[in-house]
GROMACS .gro file of C-alpha atoms in nm:
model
  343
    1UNK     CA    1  12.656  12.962   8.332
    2UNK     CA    2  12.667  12.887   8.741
    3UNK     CA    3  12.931  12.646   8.636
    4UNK     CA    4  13.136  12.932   8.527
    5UNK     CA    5  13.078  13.165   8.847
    6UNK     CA    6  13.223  12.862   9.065
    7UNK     CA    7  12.874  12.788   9.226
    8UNK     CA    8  12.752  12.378   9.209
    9UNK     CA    9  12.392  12.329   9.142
   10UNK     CA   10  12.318  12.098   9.396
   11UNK     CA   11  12.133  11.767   9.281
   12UNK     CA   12  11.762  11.735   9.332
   13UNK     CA   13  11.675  11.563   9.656
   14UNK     CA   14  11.414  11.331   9.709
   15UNK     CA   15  11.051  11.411   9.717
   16UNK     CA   16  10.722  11.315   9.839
   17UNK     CA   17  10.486  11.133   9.568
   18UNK     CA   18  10.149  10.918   9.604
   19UNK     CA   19  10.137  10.615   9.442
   20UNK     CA   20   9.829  10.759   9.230
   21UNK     CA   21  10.087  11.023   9.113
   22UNK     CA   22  10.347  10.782   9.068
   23UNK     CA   23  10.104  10.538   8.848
   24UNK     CA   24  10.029  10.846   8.645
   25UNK     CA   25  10.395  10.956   8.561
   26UNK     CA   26  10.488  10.637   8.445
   27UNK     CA   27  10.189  10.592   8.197
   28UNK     CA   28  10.254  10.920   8.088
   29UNK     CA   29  10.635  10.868   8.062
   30UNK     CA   30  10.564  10.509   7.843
   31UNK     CA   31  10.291  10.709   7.629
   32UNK     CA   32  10.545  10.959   7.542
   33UNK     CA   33  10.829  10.708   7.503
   34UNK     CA   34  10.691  10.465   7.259
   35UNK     CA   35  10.387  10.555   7.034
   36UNK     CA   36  10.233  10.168   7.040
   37UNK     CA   37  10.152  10.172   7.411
   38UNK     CA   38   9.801  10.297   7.484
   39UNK     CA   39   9.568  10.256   7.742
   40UNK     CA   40   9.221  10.180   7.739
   41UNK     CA   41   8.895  10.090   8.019
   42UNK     CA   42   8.609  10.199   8.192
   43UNK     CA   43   8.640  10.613   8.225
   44UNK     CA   44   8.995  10.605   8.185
   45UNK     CA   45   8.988  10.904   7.909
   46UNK     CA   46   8.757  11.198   7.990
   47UNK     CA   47   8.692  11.154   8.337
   48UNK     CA   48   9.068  11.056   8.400
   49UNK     CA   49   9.006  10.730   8.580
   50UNK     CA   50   8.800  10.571   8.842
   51UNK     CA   51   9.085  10.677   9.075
   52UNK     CA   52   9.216  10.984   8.863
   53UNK     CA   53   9.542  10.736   8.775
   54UNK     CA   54   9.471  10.850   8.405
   55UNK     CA   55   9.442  11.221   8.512
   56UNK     CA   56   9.538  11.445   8.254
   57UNK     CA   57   9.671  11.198   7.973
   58UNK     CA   58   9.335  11.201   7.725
   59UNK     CA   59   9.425  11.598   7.683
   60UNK     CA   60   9.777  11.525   7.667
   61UNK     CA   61   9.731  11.222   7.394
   62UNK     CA   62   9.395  11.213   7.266
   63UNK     CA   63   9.153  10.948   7.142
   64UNK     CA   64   9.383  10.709   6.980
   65UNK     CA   65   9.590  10.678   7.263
   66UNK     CA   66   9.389  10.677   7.545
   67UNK     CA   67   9.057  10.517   7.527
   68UNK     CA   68   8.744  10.512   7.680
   69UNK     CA   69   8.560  10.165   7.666
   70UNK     CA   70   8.218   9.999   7.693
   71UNK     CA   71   8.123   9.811   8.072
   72UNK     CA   72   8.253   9.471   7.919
   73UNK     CA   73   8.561   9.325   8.022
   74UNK     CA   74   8.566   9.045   7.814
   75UNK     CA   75   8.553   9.281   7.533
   76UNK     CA   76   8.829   9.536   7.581
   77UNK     CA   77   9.011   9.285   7.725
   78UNK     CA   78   8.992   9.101   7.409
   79UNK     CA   79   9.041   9.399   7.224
   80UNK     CA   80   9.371   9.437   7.402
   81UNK     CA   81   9.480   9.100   7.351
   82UNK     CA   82   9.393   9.099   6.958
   83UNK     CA   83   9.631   9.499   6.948
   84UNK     CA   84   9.903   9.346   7.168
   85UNK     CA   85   9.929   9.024   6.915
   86UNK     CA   86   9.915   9.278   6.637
   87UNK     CA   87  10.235   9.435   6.765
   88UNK     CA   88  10.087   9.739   6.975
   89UNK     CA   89  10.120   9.759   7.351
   90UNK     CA   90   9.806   9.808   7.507
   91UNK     CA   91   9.784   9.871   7.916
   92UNK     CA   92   9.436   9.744   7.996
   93UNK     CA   93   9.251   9.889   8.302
   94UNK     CA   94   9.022   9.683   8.520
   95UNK     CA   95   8.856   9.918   8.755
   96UNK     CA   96   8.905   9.670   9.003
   97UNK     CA   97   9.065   9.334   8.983
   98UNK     CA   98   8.721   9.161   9.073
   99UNK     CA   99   8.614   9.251   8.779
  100UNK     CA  100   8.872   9.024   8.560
  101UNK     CA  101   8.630   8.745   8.650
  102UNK     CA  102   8.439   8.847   8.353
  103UNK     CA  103   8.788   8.857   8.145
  104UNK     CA  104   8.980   8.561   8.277
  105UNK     CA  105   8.957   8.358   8.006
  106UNK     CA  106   9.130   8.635   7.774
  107UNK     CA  107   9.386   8.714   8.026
  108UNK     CA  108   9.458   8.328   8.089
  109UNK     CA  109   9.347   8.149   7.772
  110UNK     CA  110   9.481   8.447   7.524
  111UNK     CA  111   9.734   8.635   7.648
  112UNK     CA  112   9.908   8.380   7.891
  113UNK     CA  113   9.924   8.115   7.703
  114UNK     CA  114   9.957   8.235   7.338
  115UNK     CA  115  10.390   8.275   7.343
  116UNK     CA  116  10.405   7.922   7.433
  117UNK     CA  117  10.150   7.762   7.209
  118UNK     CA  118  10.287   7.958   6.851
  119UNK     CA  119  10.637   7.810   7.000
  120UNK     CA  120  10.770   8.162   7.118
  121UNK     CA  121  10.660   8.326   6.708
  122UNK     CA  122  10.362   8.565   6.878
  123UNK     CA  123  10.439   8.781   7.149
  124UNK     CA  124  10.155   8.934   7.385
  125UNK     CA  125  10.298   9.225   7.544
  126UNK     CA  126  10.018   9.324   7.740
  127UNK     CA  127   9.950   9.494   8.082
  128UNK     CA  128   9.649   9.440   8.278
  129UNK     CA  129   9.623   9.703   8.541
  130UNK     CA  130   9.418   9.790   8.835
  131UNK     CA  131   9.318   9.785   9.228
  132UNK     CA  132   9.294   9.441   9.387
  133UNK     CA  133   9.266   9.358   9.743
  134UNK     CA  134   9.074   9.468  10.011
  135UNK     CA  135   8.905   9.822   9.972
  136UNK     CA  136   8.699   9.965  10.271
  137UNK     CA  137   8.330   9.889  10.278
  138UNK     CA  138   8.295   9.735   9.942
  139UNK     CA  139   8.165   9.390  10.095
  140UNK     CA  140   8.225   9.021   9.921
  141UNK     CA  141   8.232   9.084   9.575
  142UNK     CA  142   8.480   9.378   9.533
  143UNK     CA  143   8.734   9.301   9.819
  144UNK     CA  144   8.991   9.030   9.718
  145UNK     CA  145   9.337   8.961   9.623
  146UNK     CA  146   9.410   8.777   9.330
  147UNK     CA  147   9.781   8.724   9.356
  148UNK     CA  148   9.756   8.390   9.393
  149UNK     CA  149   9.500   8.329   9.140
  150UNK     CA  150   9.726   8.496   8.878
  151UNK     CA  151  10.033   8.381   9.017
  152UNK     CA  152   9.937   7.996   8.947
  153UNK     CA  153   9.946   8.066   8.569
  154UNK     CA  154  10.237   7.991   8.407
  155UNK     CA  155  10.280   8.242   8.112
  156UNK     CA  156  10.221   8.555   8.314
  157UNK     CA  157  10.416   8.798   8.493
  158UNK     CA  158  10.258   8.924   8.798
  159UNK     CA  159  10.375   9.254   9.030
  160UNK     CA  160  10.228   9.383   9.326
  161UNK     CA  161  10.403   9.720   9.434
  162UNK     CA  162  10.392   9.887   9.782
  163UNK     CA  163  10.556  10.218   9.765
  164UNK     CA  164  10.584  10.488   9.512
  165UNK     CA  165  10.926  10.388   9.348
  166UNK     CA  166  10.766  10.020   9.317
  167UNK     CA  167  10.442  10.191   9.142
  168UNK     CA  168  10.651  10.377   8.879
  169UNK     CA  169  10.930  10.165   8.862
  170UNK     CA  170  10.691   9.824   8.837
  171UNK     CA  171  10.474  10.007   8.595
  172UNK     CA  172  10.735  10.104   8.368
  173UNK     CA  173  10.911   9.745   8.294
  174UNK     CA  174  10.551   9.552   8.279
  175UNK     CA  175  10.488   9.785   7.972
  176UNK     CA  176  10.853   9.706   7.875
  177UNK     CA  177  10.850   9.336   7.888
  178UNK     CA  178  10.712   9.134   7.567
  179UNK     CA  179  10.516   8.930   7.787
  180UNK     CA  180  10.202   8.928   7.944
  181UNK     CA  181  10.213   9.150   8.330
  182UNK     CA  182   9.941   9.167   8.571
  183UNK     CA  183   9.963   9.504   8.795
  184UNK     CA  184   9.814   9.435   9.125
  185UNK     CA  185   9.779   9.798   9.242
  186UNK     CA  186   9.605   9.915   9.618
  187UNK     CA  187   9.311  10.121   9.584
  188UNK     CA  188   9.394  10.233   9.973
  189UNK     CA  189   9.749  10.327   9.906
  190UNK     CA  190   9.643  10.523   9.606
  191UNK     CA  191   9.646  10.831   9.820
  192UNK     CA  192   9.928  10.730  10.045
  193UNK     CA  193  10.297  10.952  10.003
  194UNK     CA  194  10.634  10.766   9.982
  195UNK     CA  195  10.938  10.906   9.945
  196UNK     CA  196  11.068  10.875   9.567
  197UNK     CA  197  11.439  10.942   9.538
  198UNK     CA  198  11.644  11.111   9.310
  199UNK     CA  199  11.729  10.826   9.069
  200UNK     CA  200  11.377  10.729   9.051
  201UNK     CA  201  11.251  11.070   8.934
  202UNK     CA  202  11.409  10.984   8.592
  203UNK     CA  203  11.255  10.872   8.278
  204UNK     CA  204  11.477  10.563   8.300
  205UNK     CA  205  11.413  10.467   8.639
  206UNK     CA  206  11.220  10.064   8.620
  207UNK     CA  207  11.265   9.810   8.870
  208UNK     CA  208  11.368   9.444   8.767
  209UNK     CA  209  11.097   9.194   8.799
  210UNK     CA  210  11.151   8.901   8.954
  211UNK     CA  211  11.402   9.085   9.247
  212UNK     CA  212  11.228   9.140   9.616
  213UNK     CA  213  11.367   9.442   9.799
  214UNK     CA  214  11.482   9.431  10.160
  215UNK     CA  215  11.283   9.689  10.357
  216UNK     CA  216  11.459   9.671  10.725
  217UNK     CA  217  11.740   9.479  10.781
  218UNK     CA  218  11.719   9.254  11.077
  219UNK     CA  219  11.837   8.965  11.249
  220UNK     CA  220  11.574   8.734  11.449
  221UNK     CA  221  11.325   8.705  11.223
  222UNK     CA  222  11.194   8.730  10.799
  223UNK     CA  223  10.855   8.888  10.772
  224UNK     CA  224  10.766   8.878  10.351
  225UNK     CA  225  10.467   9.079  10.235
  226UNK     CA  226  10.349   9.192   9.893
  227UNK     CA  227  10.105   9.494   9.867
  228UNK     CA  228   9.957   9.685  10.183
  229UNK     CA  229  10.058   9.418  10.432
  230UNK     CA  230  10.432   9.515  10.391
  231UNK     CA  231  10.345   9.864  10.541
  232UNK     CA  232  10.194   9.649  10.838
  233UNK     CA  233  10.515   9.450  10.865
  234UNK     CA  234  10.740   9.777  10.906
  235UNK     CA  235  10.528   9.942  11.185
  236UNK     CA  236  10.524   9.589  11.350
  237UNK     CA  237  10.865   9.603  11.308
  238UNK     CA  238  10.933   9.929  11.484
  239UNK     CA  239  10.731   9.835  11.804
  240UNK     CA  240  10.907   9.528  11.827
  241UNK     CA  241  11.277   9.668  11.800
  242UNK     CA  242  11.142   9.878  12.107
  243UNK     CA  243  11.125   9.538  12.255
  244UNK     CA  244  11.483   9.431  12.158
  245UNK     CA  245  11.357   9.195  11.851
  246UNK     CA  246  11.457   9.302  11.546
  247UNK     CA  247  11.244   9.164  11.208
  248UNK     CA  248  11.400   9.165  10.860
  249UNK     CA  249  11.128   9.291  10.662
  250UNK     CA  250  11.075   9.187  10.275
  251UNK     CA  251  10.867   9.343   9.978
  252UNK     CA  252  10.840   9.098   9.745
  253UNK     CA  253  10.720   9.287   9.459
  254UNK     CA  254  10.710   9.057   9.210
  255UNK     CA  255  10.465   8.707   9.272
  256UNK     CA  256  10.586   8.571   8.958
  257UNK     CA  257  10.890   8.500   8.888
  258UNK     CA  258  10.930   8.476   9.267
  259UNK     CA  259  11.289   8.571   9.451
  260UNK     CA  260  11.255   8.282   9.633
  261UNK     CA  261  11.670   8.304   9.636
  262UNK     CA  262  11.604   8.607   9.851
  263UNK     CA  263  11.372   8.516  10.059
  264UNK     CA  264  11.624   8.183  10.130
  265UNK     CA  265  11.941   8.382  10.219
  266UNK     CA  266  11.713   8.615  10.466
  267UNK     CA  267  11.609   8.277  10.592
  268UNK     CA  268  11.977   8.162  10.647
  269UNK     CA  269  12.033   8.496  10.872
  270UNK     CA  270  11.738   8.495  11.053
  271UNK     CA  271  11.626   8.150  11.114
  272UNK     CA  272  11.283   8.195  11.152
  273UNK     CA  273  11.014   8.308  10.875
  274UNK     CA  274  10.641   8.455  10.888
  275UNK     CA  275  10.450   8.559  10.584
  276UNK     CA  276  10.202   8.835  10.550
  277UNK     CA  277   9.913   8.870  10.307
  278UNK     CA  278   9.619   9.001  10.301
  279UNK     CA  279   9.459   8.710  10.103
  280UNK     CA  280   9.269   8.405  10.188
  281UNK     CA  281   9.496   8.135  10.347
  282UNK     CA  282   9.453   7.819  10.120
  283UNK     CA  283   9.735   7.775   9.817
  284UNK     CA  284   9.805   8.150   9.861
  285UNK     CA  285  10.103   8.307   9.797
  286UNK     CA  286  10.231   8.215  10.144
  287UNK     CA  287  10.147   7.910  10.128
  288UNK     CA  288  10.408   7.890   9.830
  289UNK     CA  289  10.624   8.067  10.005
  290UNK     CA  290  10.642   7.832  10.267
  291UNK     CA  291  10.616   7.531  10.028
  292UNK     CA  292  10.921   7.630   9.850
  293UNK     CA  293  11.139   7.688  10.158
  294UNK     CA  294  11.036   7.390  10.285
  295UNK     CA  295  11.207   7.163   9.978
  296UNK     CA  296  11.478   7.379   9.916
  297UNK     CA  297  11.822   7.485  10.151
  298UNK     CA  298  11.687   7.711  10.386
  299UNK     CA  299  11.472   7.455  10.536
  300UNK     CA  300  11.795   7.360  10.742
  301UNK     CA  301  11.826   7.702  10.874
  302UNK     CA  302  11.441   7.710  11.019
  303UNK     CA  303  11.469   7.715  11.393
  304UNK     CA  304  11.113   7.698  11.389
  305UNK     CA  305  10.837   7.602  11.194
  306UNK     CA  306  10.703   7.879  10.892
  307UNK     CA  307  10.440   8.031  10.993
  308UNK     CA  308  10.178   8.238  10.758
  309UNK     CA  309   9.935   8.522  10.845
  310UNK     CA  310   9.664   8.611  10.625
  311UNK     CA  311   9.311   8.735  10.562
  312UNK     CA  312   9.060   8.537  10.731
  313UNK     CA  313   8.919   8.281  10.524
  314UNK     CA  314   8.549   8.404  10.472
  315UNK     CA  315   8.395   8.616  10.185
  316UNK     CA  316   8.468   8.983  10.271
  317UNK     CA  317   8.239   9.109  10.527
  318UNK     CA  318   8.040   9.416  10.489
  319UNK     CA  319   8.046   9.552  10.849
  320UNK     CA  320   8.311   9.760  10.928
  321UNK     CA  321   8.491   9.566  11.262
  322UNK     CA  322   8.404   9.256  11.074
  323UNK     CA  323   8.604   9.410  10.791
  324UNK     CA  324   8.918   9.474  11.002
  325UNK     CA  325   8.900   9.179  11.185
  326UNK     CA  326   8.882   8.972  10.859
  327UNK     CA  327   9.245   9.165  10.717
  328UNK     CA  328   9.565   9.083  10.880
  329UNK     CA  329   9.629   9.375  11.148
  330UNK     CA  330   9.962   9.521  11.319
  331UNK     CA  331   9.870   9.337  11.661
  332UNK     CA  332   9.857   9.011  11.410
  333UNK     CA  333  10.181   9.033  11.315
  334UNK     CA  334  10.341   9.130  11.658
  335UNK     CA  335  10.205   8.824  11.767
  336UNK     CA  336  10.255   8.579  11.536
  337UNK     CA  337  10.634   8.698  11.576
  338UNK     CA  338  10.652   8.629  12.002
  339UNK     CA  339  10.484   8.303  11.920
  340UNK     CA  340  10.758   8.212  11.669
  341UNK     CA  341  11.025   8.339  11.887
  342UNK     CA  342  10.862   8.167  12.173
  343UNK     CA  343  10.881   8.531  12.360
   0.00000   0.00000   0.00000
């Protein structure tokens, strides 16, 4: 009818989303798409998550879709395993990724490995879900990152989203994919808006995995983060352009598969690279980073040597300035970038 009248209903624009609120649209989007996904953890049904990312979907779907489970993470997880092998497609919830300690042998042993051992005849198309990193306050045993640890696997997928559109759009294709996907969420970005544009308000809206996004184009230097730590790199990268140096700034999104390929032709512009993370330094995920630029092309376009900044390599402390000091700041990155650029 306004068609007729000669008006144009104008597209909608984008809007502000958290990433909570981003996690929670696609689960409910997959639930509603494909009756074998379901989701299942600690208070993820009546009391709508640990961090309210379920909120709203036990009404909506009920018991057999949405299911609360016992404090034992090698059991649901197991449980998962066994319905995803039986042709379901379960997302499991850790409440936090420390607490896939107590299920790393199903998520490693059973579902990684499981495709390749039946030569490709049993698919395990799983997603394990959750908050991993740093939190605030939660001391040793509930602040680290376990990209690394789940990106040495071969057999997994593994995504760790920044923004809003990487929430939803990550979220969507790990329960798509017939393989195994480890969600790395951030507990403190949970409550933090993005901007979600127009194409990724729709139901169809995932984002490849494997493919890193460029954040800021620049010229001098590559800063690649995952997580958190790419927020970092873009307000380090505004103070710098104030100071005529401007930083090409990479979300990597996915761990593994890794767009190495990107980070290489960012390389080839910039000549110099630093990565960001806010995980412990040894065989982390810069450390591949840097590993695999260093044998492949882009090595000839270094004008100086890699250079990584991480999270300090201690156990998590429990005292707050120990805390910040022990995560890689804004002022960290500023100045591992003059020291590169020898400025």
């Amino acid at each position: 009818l306004p068609q007729r009248r000669g008006l144009r209903l104008s597209a909608p624009a984008a809007i502000q989303v958290t990433v909570r609120d981003a996690l929670n649209q696609a689960l409910d989007e997959e639930l509603e798409r494909d009756e074998r996904v379901f989701l299942l953890g600690e208070e993820v049904a009546q009391y709508d998550g640990a961090y309210k990312i379920s909120r709203g979907l036990w009404k909506k779907y009920g018991d057999k879709r949405i299911i609360d489970t016992p404090i034992s993470e090698m059991g649901f997880a197991g449980i998962a395993v066994g319905a995803a092998m039986a042709g379901l497609r379960p997302v499991c919830e850790f409440m936090t990724f420390n607490f896939s300690m107590q299920a790393i042998d199903q998520v490693i042993n059973s579902a990684a490995k499981t495709c390749y051992m039946s030569a490709g005849s049993i698919a395990v198309p799983i997603v394990f879900r959750g908050p991993n990193g740093a939190s605030a306050g939660v001391a040793a045993q509930h602040s680290q990152c376990f990209a690394a640890w789940y990106g040495h696997c071969p057999g997994l997928k593994v995504l760790s989203p920044w923004s809003a559109e990487d929430a939803k759009g990550l979220l969507k294709a790990a329960i798509r994919d017939d393989n195994p996907v480890v969600v790395l969420e951030n507990e403190l970005l949970y409550g933090v808006p993005f901007e979600m544009s127009e194409q990724a308000q729709s139901k169809d809206f995932v984002i490849p995995i494997g493919k890193a996004k460029i954040e800021r184009e620049g010229t001098h230097i590559t800063l690649v983060a995952h997580s958190r730590p790419v927020g970092h790199c873009l307000e380090a990268a505004a103070i710098l352009a104030k100071e005529g140096v401007e930083c090409e700034v990479i979300n990597l999104r996915t761990i593994r598969p890794m767009d190495i390929e990107g980070v290489e032709a960012s390389v080839a512009k910039t000549n110099h690279l630093i990565t960001v993370e806010g995980g412990w330094p040894q065989f982390g995920v810069g450390a591949e980073i840097c590993a695999r630029i260093m044998e492949g092309p882009a090595f000839n376009y270094l004008d100086a040597p890699a250079v990584r900044v991480t999270g300090a390599d201690v156990p998590m402390p429990y005292a707050k300035i120990l805390e910040d000091n022990c995560i890689p700041q804004v002022k960290d990155i500023i100045f591992a970038v003059k020291k590169t650029l020898n400025i």
